Amino acid sequence: MAVQSSHTAFSFLSPLRSHSIVPETSLLSFNPSLVGYPFTATNRRRPFIIIVSSKSKNELSVDKKRQLLEQYGLNPDEFLSEPSPKTKKRREQSKSGTGKQVLVEEPKPPRETHKLLQVVGGTARRKKLLSPKSMDVRPMMEVVKAAAFGILQAAGGCPASLRPGRWLDLYSGTGSVGIEAISRGCSEVHFVEMDPWVVSDVLRPNLEWTGFLDASVIHTVRVESFLERAEHFLGEDGSFDYISVTPPYAVVDYSILMDQISKSSIVGENTFILVEYPFRTDMLDSCGCLVKISDRRFGRTHLAIYGPKWALKKKYVEKTKRKQEKLDLLREVEISAS
């Protein structure tokens, strides 16, 4: 509601009180009797408008606001311009606290090592090896490693040591498996590890400490890339006598990995493959031309060994021979007791 009058005392302006001709407080404090009588700086009567409204500032319509701004010589577009949709969204997000928050990444702490591993057998027996303190690299347990090399030595016909040959250590990490192979008789080991820090701060120092650096070749590359380009890394004679596969369980599909290994040039007719795999993982009975000659369980860790068919036959012959020897011994005891 608006009321117009030609008699001026002072102006009430809502919502634009800052545009009164004479400040309200100064007039009342100077002479309260002037309320209701005309007063200007030049003693001339000028018509003015007294606005009386029961609506608050936020409840005034846009047309009313525009009319008021025009009457007092102001540009309505400067005061009533609608914010852009992006501006509205940012304001709503700032009020509700759901806006995008830029997270500042804290610098990662430096990676550390400790000496909890050791060589189990051979010329470097009981030498301590470096390993990362974090769980990024998971070395093979010593009990598993000892059992694996015991099976390989027996299958190769030399229980005291490995047959001389070349070893390929895939997902080598600390290099404990490949170092164990050199310590037990292998002439050359190729290590495949993709983490440069592990290579420079763990694997290479372990090889230097054990004295096996000259018998080692390090490939800082992904295992998948190494298998795809094996001829590029190894040349024409790319087959190995032994291959160890000890990958991180969570990031490997064993069916795909073993299929890729079986089709690669790194596998020969007389190759032995040592595979460490987790509980509830199905492993095939063969890998290319190789057959499974052993499959053992150590808690949640399983160990599968593939080899040539002659190793499997030899294993069965030796097992039958030992069984027959036990039977003959029992018979001799029974005969002597009678």
Coordinates of C-alpha atoms in Angstrom, one line a residue:
M1 CA 0.0 0.0 0.0
A2 CA 1.3 3.5 -0.9
V3 CA 0.1 7.0 0.3
Q4 CA 1.0 10.2 -1.6
S5 CA 1.1 13.6 0.1
S6 CA 2.2 17.1 -0.9
H7 CA 3.3 18.0 2.7
T8 CA 6.9 17.0 3.5
A9 CA 8.4 16.5 6.9
F10 CA 11.0 13.8 6.2
S11 CA 11.0 10.8 4.0
F12 CA 10.4 7.1 5.0
L13 CA 11.7 4.9 2.2
S14 CA 11.5 1.2 2.3
P15 CA 13.5 -0.7 1.4
L16 CA 15.9 2.2 0.2
R17 CA 16.3 4.3 3.3
S18 CA 19.7 5.5 2.2
H19 CA 18.2 7.8 -0.5
S20 CA 16.3 10.3 1.9
I21 CA 16.8 13.9 1.1
V22 CA 17.6 14.8 4.8
P23 CA 18.6 12.1 7.3
E24 CA 15.8 11.2 9.6
T25 CA 17.8 11.1 12.8
S26 CA 19.4 14.5 12.2
L27 CA 16.0 16.3 11.8
L28 CA 14.4 14.7 14.9
S29 CA 17.4 15.3 17.1
F30 CA 17.6 19.0 15.9
N31 CA 14.0 19.9 16.5
P32 CA 11.3 17.3 17.3
S33 CA 8.5 19.8 16.6
L34 CA 9.2 19.7 12.9
V35 CA 7.5 16.4 12.6
G36 CA 4.6 16.8 10.1
Y37 CA 5.7 20.2 8.8
P38 CA 7.5 21.0 5.5
F39 CA 11.3 21.5 5.8
T40 CA 14.0 21.6 3.1
A41 CA 17.4 23.1 2.9
T42 CA 16.1 25.9 0.6
N43 CA 12.8 26.4 2.5
R44 CA 10.9 25.4 -0.6
R45 CA 8.1 22.9 -0.6
R46 CA 8.8 19.8 -2.7
P47 CA 6.3 16.9 -3.0
F48 CA 7.7 13.6 -1.7
I49 CA 6.4 10.1 -1.2
I50 CA 5.8 8.2 2.0
I51 CA 5.8 4.5 1.4
V52 CA 4.0 2.3 3.9
S53 CA 4.0 -1.5 3.3
S54 CA 3.2 -4.5 5.4
K55 CA 5.5 -6.7 3.3
S56 CA 9.1 -7.3 4.2
K57 CA 11.9 -6.7 1.8
N58 CA 12.2 -10.3 0.7
E59 CA 8.4 -10.5 0.1
L60 CA 8.2 -7.5 -2.3
S61 CA 7.4 -8.4 -5.9
V62 CA 9.9 -7.8 -8.6
D63 CA 7.6 -5.2 -10.2
K64 CA 7.3 -3.2 -6.9
K65 CA 11.1 -3.3 -6.5
R66 CA 11.6 -2.2 -10.0
Q67 CA 9.1 0.7 -9.6
L68 CA 10.8 1.9 -6.5
L69 CA 14.2 1.8 -8.0
E70 CA 13.1 3.8 -11.1
Q71 CA 11.4 6.5 -8.9
Y72 CA 14.6 7.2 -7.1
G73 CA 16.8 7.3 -10.2
L74 CA 18.4 3.9 -9.9
N75 CA 18.9 1.3 -12.6
P76 CA 16.7 -1.8 -11.7
D77 CA 18.8 -4.1 -13.8
E78 CA 21.8 -3.6 -11.6
F79 CA 19.9 -4.5 -8.4
L80 CA 17.4 -7.1 -9.8
S81 CA 19.6 -9.1 -12.2
E82 CA 19.1 -12.8 -11.8
P83 CA 22.2 -14.8 -11.0
S84 CA 23.3 -17.4 -13.5
P85 CA 22.4 -21.1 -12.9
K86 CA 26.1 -21.8 -12.0
T87 CA 26.1 -19.0 -9.5
K88 CA 22.9 -20.2 -7.9
K89 CA 24.3 -23.8 -7.7
R90 CA 27.5 -22.5 -6.1
R91 CA 25.5 -20.5 -3.5
E92 CA 23.3 -23.5 -2.7
Q93 CA 26.4 -25.8 -2.3
S94 CA 28.2 -23.3 -0.1
K95 CA 25.1 -23.1 2.2
S96 CA 24.6 -26.9 2.3
G97 CA 28.3 -27.7 2.4
T98 CA 28.1 -30.1 -0.5
G99 CA 30.3 -28.2 -2.9
K100 CA 33.5 -29.7 -4.3
Q101 CA 36.3 -29.7 -1.8
V102 CA 39.8 -29.6 -3.1
L103 CA 41.7 -32.3 -1.2
V104 CA 45.4 -31.5 -0.7
E105 CA 47.3 -34.8 -0.9
E106 CA 49.7 -35.3 1.9
P107 CA 53.2 -36.3 0.9
K108 CA 53.7 -40.1 1.2
P109 CA 56.2 -41.1 3.8
P110 CA 59.5 -42.6 2.5
R111 CA 59.4 -46.4 2.0
E112 CA 61.5 -48.3 4.4
T113 CA 63.1 -51.8 4.5
H114 CA 64.0 -54.4 7.1
K115 CA 65.9 -57.7 7.2
L116 CA 63.4 -60.4 8.0
L117 CA 64.2 -62.8 5.1
Q118 CA 67.1 -65.1 4.7
V119 CA 68.5 -67.6 2.2
V120 CA 67.4 -71.1 3.2
G121 CA 70.1 -73.3 1.5
G122 CA 73.1 -73.4 -0.7
T123 CA 76.3 -71.3 -0.8
A124 CA 74.5 -68.2 0.6
R125 CA 72.6 -70.0 3.3
R126 CA 71.4 -67.9 6.3
K127 CA 72.4 -64.6 4.6
K128 CA 69.8 -61.9 5.5
L129 CA 67.9 -60.2 2.7
L130 CA 66.2 -56.8 2.5
S131 CA 62.4 -56.5 2.1
P132 CA 60.0 -53.6 2.2
K133 CA 58.2 -52.9 5.5
S134 CA 54.9 -52.2 3.7
M135 CA 52.7 -54.9 2.1
D136 CA 53.4 -53.7 -1.4
V137 CA 55.8 -56.7 -1.9
R138 CA 54.9 -60.0 -0.4
P139 CA 57.9 -62.4 -0.4
M140 CA 57.5 -66.2 -0.4
M141 CA 57.4 -67.7 3.1
E142 CA 60.6 -69.6 4.0
V143 CA 58.8 -72.9 4.7
V144 CA 57.1 -72.7 1.2
K145 CA 60.4 -71.8 -0.5
A146 CA 62.2 -74.7 1.2
A147 CA 59.5 -77.2 0.2
A148 CA 59.5 -75.9 -3.4
F149 CA 63.2 -76.3 -3.9
G150 CA 63.1 -79.7 -2.3
I151 CA 60.6 -80.8 -4.8
L152 CA 62.4 -79.3 -7.8
Q153 CA 65.7 -80.9 -6.7
A154 CA 64.2 -84.3 -6.4
A155 CA 62.3 -84.0 -9.7
G156 CA 65.5 -83.0 -11.5
G157 CA 67.3 -86.1 -10.2
C158 CA 69.7 -84.2 -7.9
P159 CA 68.3 -84.0 -4.3
A160 CA 71.3 -82.1 -3.0
S161 CA 71.1 -79.2 -5.4
L162 CA 69.5 -77.9 -8.6
R163 CA 70.5 -78.9 -12.0
P164 CA 72.7 -76.1 -13.6
G165 CA 70.5 -74.0 -15.8
R166 CA 68.7 -70.7 -16.3
W167 CA 66.0 -69.4 -13.9
L168 CA 63.3 -66.8 -14.7
D169 CA 61.9 -65.1 -11.6
L170 CA 58.6 -63.4 -12.5
Y171 CA 57.2 -60.8 -10.1
S172 CA 60.6 -61.1 -8.3
G173 CA 60.2 -58.3 -5.8
T174 CA 63.0 -58.8 -3.2
G175 CA 64.6 -61.5 -5.4
S176 CA 64.5 -64.1 -2.7
V177 CA 63.4 -66.9 -5.0
G178 CA 66.0 -66.2 -7.7
I179 CA 68.7 -65.7 -5.1
E180 CA 67.8 -69.0 -3.6
A181 CA 68.1 -70.6 -7.1
I182 CA 71.6 -69.2 -7.6
S183 CA 72.6 -70.3 -4.1
R184 CA 71.5 -73.9 -4.9
G185 CA 73.3 -74.2 -8.2
C186 CA 71.6 -72.2 -11.0
S187 CA 74.1 -70.5 -13.3
E188 CA 72.0 -67.5 -14.3
V189 CA 68.8 -65.8 -13.1
H190 CA 66.6 -63.2 -14.9
F191 CA 64.6 -61.0 -12.5
V192 CA 61.4 -59.3 -13.8
E193 CA 60.2 -56.5 -11.5
M194 CA 58.2 -53.4 -12.5
D195 CA 58.7 -51.2 -9.4
P196 CA 61.9 -49.0 -9.8
W197 CA 62.2 -48.4 -6.1
V198 CA 62.1 -52.1 -5.3
V199 CA 64.8 -52.7 -8.0
S200 CA 67.1 -50.0 -6.8
D201 CA 66.6 -50.2 -3.0
V202 CA 65.8 -53.9 -2.4
L203 CA 66.6 -56.2 -5.3
R204 CA 70.0 -54.9 -6.4
P205 CA 71.3 -54.5 -2.8
N206 CA 70.3 -58.1 -2.1
L207 CA 72.2 -59.3 -5.2
E208 CA 75.3 -57.3 -4.2
W209 CA 75.2 -58.5 -0.6
T210 CA 75.0 -62.2 -1.6
G211 CA 77.6 -61.7 -4.4
F212 CA 75.2 -62.8 -7.2
L213 CA 75.0 -59.6 -9.2
D214 CA 77.2 -60.9 -12.0
A215 CA 75.0 -64.0 -12.4
S216 CA 71.8 -61.8 -12.6
V217 CA 69.9 -59.9 -15.3
I218 CA 67.3 -57.4 -14.1
H219 CA 64.3 -56.4 -16.3
T220 CA 62.4 -53.4 -15.0
V221 CA 59.2 -54.0 -16.9
R222 CA 55.7 -55.4 -16.4
V223 CA 55.4 -59.2 -16.5
E224 CA 52.7 -59.0 -19.2
S225 CA 55.0 -56.9 -21.4
F226 CA 57.9 -59.1 -20.8
L227 CA 55.9 -62.2 -21.9
E228 CA 54.6 -60.5 -25.0
R229 CA 58.1 -59.3 -26.0
A230 CA 60.2 -62.2 -24.7
E231 CA 62.2 -62.5 -27.9
H232 CA 63.1 -58.9 -27.7
F233 CA 64.5 -59.2 -24.1
L234 CA 66.1 -62.7 -24.4
G235 CA 66.9 -63.2 -28.1
E236 CA 66.4 -66.4 -30.0
D237 CA 67.2 -68.8 -27.1
G238 CA 64.5 -67.6 -24.8
S239 CA 63.5 -70.8 -23.0
F240 CA 64.4 -71.3 -19.3
D241 CA 65.1 -74.4 -17.3
Y242 CA 63.1 -73.0 -14.3
I243 CA 60.4 -70.4 -14.0
S244 CA 59.0 -69.0 -10.7
V245 CA 55.6 -67.3 -10.7
T246 CA 54.9 -65.5 -7.4
P247 CA 52.4 -62.6 -8.3
P248 CA 50.4 -60.4 -5.9
Y249 CA 47.2 -62.4 -5.4
A250 CA 44.7 -59.6 -5.7
V251 CA 45.7 -58.1 -9.1
V252 CA 46.3 -61.3 -11.1
D253 CA 43.9 -63.5 -13.1
Y254 CA 45.7 -66.9 -12.9
S255 CA 43.8 -68.4 -15.8
I256 CA 44.9 -65.6 -18.1
L257 CA 48.5 -65.5 -16.7
M258 CA 49.1 -69.2 -17.0
D259 CA 47.7 -69.2 -20.6
Q260 CA 50.0 -66.4 -21.5
I261 CA 53.0 -68.2 -20.0
S262 CA 52.1 -71.5 -21.7
K263 CA 52.1 -69.8 -25.1
S264 CA 55.3 -67.8 -24.6
S265 CA 58.7 -68.8 -25.9
I266 CA 60.1 -68.9 -22.4
V267 CA 58.7 -72.4 -21.8
G268 CA 60.6 -75.3 -23.2
E269 CA 60.1 -79.1 -23.2
N270 CA 62.1 -79.6 -20.1
T271 CA 61.1 -76.5 -18.1
F272 CA 59.9 -76.6 -14.5
I273 CA 57.4 -74.0 -13.5
L274 CA 56.9 -73.1 -9.8
V275 CA 53.5 -71.3 -9.1
E276 CA 52.4 -69.8 -5.8
Y277 CA 48.6 -69.2 -5.7
P278 CA 46.0 -68.4 -3.1
F279 CA 43.3 -70.5 -1.5
R280 CA 40.2 -71.3 -3.7
T281 CA 42.0 -70.8 -7.0
D282 CA 41.5 -73.4 -9.7
M283 CA 44.8 -74.4 -11.4
L284 CA 44.8 -76.6 -14.5
D285 CA 46.5 -80.0 -14.5
S286 CA 48.8 -78.9 -17.4
C287 CA 50.6 -75.8 -18.7
G288 CA 51.2 -76.2 -22.4
C289 CA 53.4 -79.3 -22.9
L290 CA 54.1 -79.5 -19.1
V291 CA 52.1 -81.5 -16.6
K292 CA 51.5 -80.9 -12.9
I293 CA 53.8 -83.0 -10.8
S294 CA 53.0 -81.5 -7.4
D295 CA 50.3 -79.5 -5.7
R296 CA 50.8 -78.7 -2.0
R297 CA 49.0 -76.5 0.6
F298 CA 50.6 -74.3 3.3
G299 CA 47.7 -72.7 5.1
R300 CA 46.1 -70.2 2.7
T301 CA 49.0 -70.5 0.3
H302 CA 49.2 -73.2 -2.4
L303 CA 52.2 -74.3 -4.4
A304 CA 51.9 -76.0 -7.8
I305 CA 54.8 -77.3 -9.8
Y306 CA 54.6 -78.1 -13.5
G307 CA 57.3 -80.1 -15.3
P308 CA 58.0 -82.5 -18.2
K309 CA 56.3 -85.9 -18.3
W310 CA 59.6 -87.8 -17.6
A311 CA 59.8 -86.0 -14.2
L312 CA 56.3 -87.2 -13.3
K313 CA 57.1 -90.8 -14.3
K314 CA 60.4 -90.6 -12.4
K315 CA 58.5 -89.4 -9.3
Y316 CA 56.1 -92.2 -9.4
V317 CA 58.9 -94.8 -9.9
E318 CA 60.8 -93.4 -6.9
K319 CA 57.6 -93.3 -4.8
T320 CA 56.9 -97.0 -5.7
K321 CA 60.5 -97.9 -5.0
R322 CA 60.4 -96.3 -1.6
K323 CA 57.1 -98.0 -0.8
Q324 CA 58.5 -101.4 -1.9
E325 CA 61.5 -100.9 0.3
K326 CA 59.3 -100.3 3.3
L327 CA 57.3 -103.4 2.6
D328 CA 60.5 -105.5 2.3
L329 CA 61.8 -104.1 5.6
L330 CA 58.5 -105.0 7.4
R331 CA 58.7 -108.5 6.1
E332 CA 62.2 -108.9 7.3
V333 CA 61.2 -107.7 10.8
E334 CA 58.3 -110.1 10.8
I335 CA 60.5 -113.0 9.7
S336 CA 63.1 -112.2 12.4
A337 CA 60.5 -111.9 15.0
S338 CA 59.0 -115.3 14.2

